[in-house]
Tab-separated table of C-alpha atoms and ligand atoms in Angstrom:
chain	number	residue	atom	x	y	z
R	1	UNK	CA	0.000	0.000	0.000
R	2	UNK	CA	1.686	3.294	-0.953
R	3	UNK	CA	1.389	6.729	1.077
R	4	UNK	CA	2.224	9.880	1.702
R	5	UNK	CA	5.774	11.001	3.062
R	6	UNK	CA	6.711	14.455	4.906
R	7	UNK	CA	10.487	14.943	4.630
R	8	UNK	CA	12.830	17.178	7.054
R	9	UNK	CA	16.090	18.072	6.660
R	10	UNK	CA	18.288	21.022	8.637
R	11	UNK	CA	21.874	21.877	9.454
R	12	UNK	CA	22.362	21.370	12.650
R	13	UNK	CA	21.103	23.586	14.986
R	14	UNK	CA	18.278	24.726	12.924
R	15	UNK	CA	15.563	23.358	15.820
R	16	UNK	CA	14.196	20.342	13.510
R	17	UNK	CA	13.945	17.874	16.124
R	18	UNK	CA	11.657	20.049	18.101
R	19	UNK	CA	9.709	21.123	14.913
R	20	UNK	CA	9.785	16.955	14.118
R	21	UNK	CA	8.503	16.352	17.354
R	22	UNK	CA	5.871	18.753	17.894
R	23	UNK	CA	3.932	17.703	14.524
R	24	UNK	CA	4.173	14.065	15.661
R	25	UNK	CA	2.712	14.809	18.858
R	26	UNK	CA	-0.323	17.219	17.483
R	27	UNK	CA	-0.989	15.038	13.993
R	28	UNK	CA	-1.244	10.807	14.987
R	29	UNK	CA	-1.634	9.967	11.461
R	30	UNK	CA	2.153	10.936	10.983
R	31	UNK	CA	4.831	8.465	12.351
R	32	UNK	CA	8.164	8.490	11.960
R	33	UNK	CA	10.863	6.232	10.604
R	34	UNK	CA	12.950	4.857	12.474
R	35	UNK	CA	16.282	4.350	10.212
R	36	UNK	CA	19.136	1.685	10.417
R	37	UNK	CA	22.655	2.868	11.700
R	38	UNK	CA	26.484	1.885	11.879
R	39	UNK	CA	27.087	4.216	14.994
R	40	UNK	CA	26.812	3.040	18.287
R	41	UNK	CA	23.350	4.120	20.350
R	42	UNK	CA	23.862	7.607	22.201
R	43	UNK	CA	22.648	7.892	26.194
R	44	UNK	CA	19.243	6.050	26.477
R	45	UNK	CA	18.724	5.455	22.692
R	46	UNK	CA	16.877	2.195	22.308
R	47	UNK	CA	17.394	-0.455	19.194
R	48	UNK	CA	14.194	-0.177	17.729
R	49	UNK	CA	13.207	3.241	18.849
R	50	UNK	CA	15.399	5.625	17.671
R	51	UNK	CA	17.603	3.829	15.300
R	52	UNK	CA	17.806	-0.053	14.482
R	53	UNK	CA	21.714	-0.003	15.379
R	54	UNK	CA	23.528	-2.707	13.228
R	55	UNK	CA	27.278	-3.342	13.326
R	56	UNK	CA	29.040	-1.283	9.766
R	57	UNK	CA	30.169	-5.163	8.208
R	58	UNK	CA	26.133	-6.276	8.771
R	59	UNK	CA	25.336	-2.532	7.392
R	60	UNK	CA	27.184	-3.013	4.076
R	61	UNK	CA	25.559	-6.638	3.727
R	62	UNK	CA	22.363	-5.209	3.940
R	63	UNK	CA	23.473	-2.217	1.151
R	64	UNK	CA	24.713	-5.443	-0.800
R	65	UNK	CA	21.116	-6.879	-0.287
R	66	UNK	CA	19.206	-3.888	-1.364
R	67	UNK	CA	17.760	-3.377	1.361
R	68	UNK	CA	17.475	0.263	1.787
R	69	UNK	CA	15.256	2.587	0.321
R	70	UNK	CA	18.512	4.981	0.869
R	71	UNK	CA	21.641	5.021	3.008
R	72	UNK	CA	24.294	7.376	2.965
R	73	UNK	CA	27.786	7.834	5.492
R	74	UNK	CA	26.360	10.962	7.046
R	75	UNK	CA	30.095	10.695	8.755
R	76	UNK	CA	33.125	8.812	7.785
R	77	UNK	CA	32.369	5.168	9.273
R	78	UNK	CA	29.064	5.712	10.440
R	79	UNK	CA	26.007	5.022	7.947
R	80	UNK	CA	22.781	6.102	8.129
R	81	UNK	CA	19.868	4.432	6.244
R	82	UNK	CA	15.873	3.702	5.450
R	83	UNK	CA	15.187	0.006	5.026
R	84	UNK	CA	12.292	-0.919	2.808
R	85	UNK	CA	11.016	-2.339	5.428
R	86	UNK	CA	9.854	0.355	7.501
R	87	UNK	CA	8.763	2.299	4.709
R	88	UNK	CA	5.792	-0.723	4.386
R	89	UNK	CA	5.596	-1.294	8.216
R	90	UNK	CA	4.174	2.323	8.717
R	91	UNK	CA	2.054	2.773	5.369
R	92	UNK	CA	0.349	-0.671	5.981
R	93	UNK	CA	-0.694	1.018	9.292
R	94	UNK	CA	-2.409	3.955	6.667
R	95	UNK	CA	0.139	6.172	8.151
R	96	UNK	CA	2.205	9.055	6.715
R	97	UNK	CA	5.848	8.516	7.225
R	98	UNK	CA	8.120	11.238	8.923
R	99	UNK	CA	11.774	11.618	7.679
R	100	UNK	CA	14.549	13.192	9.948
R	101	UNK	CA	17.629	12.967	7.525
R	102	UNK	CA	20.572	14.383	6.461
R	103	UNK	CA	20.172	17.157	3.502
R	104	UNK	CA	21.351	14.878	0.759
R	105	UNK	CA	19.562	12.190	2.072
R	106	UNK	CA	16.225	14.418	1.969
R	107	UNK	CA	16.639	15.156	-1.462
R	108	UNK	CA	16.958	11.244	-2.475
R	109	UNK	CA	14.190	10.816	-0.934
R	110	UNK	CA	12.016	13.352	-2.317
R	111	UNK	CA	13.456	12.006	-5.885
R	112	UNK	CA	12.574	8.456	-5.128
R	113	UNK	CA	8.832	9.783	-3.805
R	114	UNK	CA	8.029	12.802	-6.242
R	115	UNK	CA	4.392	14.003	-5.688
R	116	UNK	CA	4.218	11.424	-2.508
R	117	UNK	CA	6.491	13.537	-0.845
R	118	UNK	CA	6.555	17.005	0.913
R	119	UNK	CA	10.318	17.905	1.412
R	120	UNK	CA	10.980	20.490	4.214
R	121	UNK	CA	14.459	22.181	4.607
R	122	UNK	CA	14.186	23.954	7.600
R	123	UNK	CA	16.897	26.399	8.679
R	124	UNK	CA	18.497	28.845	10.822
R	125	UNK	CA	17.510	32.558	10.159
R	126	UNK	CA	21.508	33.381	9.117
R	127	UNK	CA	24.907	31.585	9.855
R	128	UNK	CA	25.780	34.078	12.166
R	129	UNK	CA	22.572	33.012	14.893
R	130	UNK	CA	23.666	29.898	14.500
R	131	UNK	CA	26.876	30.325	15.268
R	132	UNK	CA	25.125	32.397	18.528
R	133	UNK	CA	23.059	29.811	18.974
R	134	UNK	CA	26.092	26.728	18.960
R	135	UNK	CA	28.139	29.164	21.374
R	136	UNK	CA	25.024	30.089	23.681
R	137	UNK	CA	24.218	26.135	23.841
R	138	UNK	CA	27.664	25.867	25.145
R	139	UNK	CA	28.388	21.797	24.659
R	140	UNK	CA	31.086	22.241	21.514
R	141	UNK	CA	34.494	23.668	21.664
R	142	UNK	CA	35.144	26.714	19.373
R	143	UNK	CA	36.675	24.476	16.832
R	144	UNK	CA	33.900	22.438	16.574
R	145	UNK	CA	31.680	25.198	16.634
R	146	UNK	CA	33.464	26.395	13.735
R	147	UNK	CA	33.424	23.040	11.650
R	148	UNK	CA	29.145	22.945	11.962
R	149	UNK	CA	29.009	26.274	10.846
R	150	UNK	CA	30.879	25.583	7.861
R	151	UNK	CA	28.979	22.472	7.247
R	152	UNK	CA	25.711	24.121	7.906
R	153	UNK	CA	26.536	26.703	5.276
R	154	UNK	CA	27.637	24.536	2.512
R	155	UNK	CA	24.077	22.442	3.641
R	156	UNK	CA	22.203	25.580	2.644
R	157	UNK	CA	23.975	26.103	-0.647
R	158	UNK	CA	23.711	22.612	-1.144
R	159	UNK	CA	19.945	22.839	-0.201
R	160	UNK	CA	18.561	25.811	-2.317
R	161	UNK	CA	15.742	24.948	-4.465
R	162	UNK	CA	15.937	21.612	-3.881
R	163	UNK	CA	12.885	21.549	-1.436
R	164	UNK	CA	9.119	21.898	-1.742
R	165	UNK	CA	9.546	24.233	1.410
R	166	UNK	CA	11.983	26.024	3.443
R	167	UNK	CA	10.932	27.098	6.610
R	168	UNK	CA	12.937	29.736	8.994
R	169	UNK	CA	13.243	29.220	12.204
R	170	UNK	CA	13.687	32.759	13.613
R	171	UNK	CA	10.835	32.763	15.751
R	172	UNK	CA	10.319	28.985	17.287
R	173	UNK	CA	6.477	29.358	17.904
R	174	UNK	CA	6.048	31.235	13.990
R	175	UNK	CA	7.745	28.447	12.831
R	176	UNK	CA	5.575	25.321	14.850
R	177	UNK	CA	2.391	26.918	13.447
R	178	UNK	CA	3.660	27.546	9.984
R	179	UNK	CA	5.028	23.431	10.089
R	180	UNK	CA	1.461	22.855	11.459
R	181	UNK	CA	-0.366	24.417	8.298
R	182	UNK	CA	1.877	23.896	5.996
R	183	UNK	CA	2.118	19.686	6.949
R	184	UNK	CA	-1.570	19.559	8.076
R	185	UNK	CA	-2.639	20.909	4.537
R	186	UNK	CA	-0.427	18.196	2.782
R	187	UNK	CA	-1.679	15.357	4.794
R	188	UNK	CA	-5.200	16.628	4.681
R	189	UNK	CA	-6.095	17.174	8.170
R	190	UNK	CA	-8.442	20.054	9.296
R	191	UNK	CA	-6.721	20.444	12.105
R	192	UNK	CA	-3.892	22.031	10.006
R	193	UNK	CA	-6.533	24.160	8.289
R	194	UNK	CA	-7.956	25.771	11.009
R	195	UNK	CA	-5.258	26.270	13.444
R	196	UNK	CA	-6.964	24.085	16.241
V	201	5GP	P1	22.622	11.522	14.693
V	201	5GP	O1	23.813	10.614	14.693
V	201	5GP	O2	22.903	12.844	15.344
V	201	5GP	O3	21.398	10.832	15.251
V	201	5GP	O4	22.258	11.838	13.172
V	201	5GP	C1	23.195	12.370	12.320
V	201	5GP	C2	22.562	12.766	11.010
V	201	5GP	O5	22.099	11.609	10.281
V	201	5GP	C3	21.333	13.679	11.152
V	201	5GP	O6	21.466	14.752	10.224
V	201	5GP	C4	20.190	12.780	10.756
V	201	5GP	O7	19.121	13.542	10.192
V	201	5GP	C5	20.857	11.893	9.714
V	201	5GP	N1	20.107	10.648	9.445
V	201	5GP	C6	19.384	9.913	10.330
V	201	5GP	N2	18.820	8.868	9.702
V	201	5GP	C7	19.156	8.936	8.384
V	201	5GP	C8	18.857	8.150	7.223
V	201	5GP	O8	18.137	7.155	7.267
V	201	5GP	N3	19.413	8.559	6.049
V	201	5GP	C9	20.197	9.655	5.956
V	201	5GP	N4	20.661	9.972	4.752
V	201	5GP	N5	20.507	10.428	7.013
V	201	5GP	C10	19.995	10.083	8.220
């Protein structure tokens, strides 16, 4: 049975897992996809919740089985990936699928998906705030600092016009209700029409 797909992709920084999170809390239809990794789980992460974690020797048997819808190495050695099998396991359910991945990644997808597929690119208001934003969050050294702000500007470059929608996040509650209406219109749900 084939569905409907929302897509979002950010630089870091840009606030997409709390935009991510707040739609699949307010729309149940929506559920996201869980995708397959090489890295090792983070703090509480769960196999099976947030990633299916898979050793990188069973991750390129599994690229070797065509298994994956798409899988890129996001960073050297660790791969990131969306089996086919999820993508049936959540639109047998009648549900729309949520993507959190990488920029290049989000514009595979979108290819592979076409008119099944609303790609979001949502991004920080300049390079500058989020270099503010990086320093004010305080967990990265200014090196690293540094090496995401390049990388988020070359995602940008990378990202222009290759996205149904881009979607600012200056202002973080302008930018939930703007991902409600804009995802809420695509997926059909009055909810998302009306504001409610
Ligand atoms: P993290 O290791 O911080 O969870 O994720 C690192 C990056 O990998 C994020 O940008 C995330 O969106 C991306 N990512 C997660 N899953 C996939 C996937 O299935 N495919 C691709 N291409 N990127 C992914």
């Amino acid at each position: 049975m084939d569905g409907k797909v929302v897509i979002f992709s950010a630089p870091s920084g840009a606030g997409k897992s709390t935009i991510v999170n707040h739609l699949l809390k307010k729309y149940p239809e929506l559920e996201f996809s869980i995708s397959a990794t090489s890295r090792a789980p983070r703090g509480n992460e769960q196999d099976g919740k947030e990633y299916y974690f898979f050793s990188a020797d069973r991750f390129r048997q599994m690229i070797a089985e065509d298994r994956f819808v798409e899988h890129e190495e996001v960073y050297p050695g660790s791969f990131y990936g969306t089996l086919k099998s999820e993508v049936e396991r959540i639109w047998a359910k009648g549900h729309v699928i949520v993507f959190d991945i990488d920029v290049k990644g989000g514009v595979n997808v979108k290819r592979i998906f076409g008119g099944k597929a609303l790609s979001i690119f949502i991004q920080a208001p300049s390079v500058e705030v989020l270099r503010e934003r990086l320093i004010d969050r305080g967990t990265d050294t200014a090196e690293a600092i540094e090496k995401r702000v390049a990388k988020a500007a070359s995602e940008m470059e990378f990202a222009a016009g290759k996205f149904d929608y881009v979607l600012v996040n200056d202002d973080l509650d302008a930018a939930l209700a703007e991902a409600d209406k804009v995802v809420g219109e695509f997926i059909g749900d009055q909810a998302g029409k009306t504001g409610i």
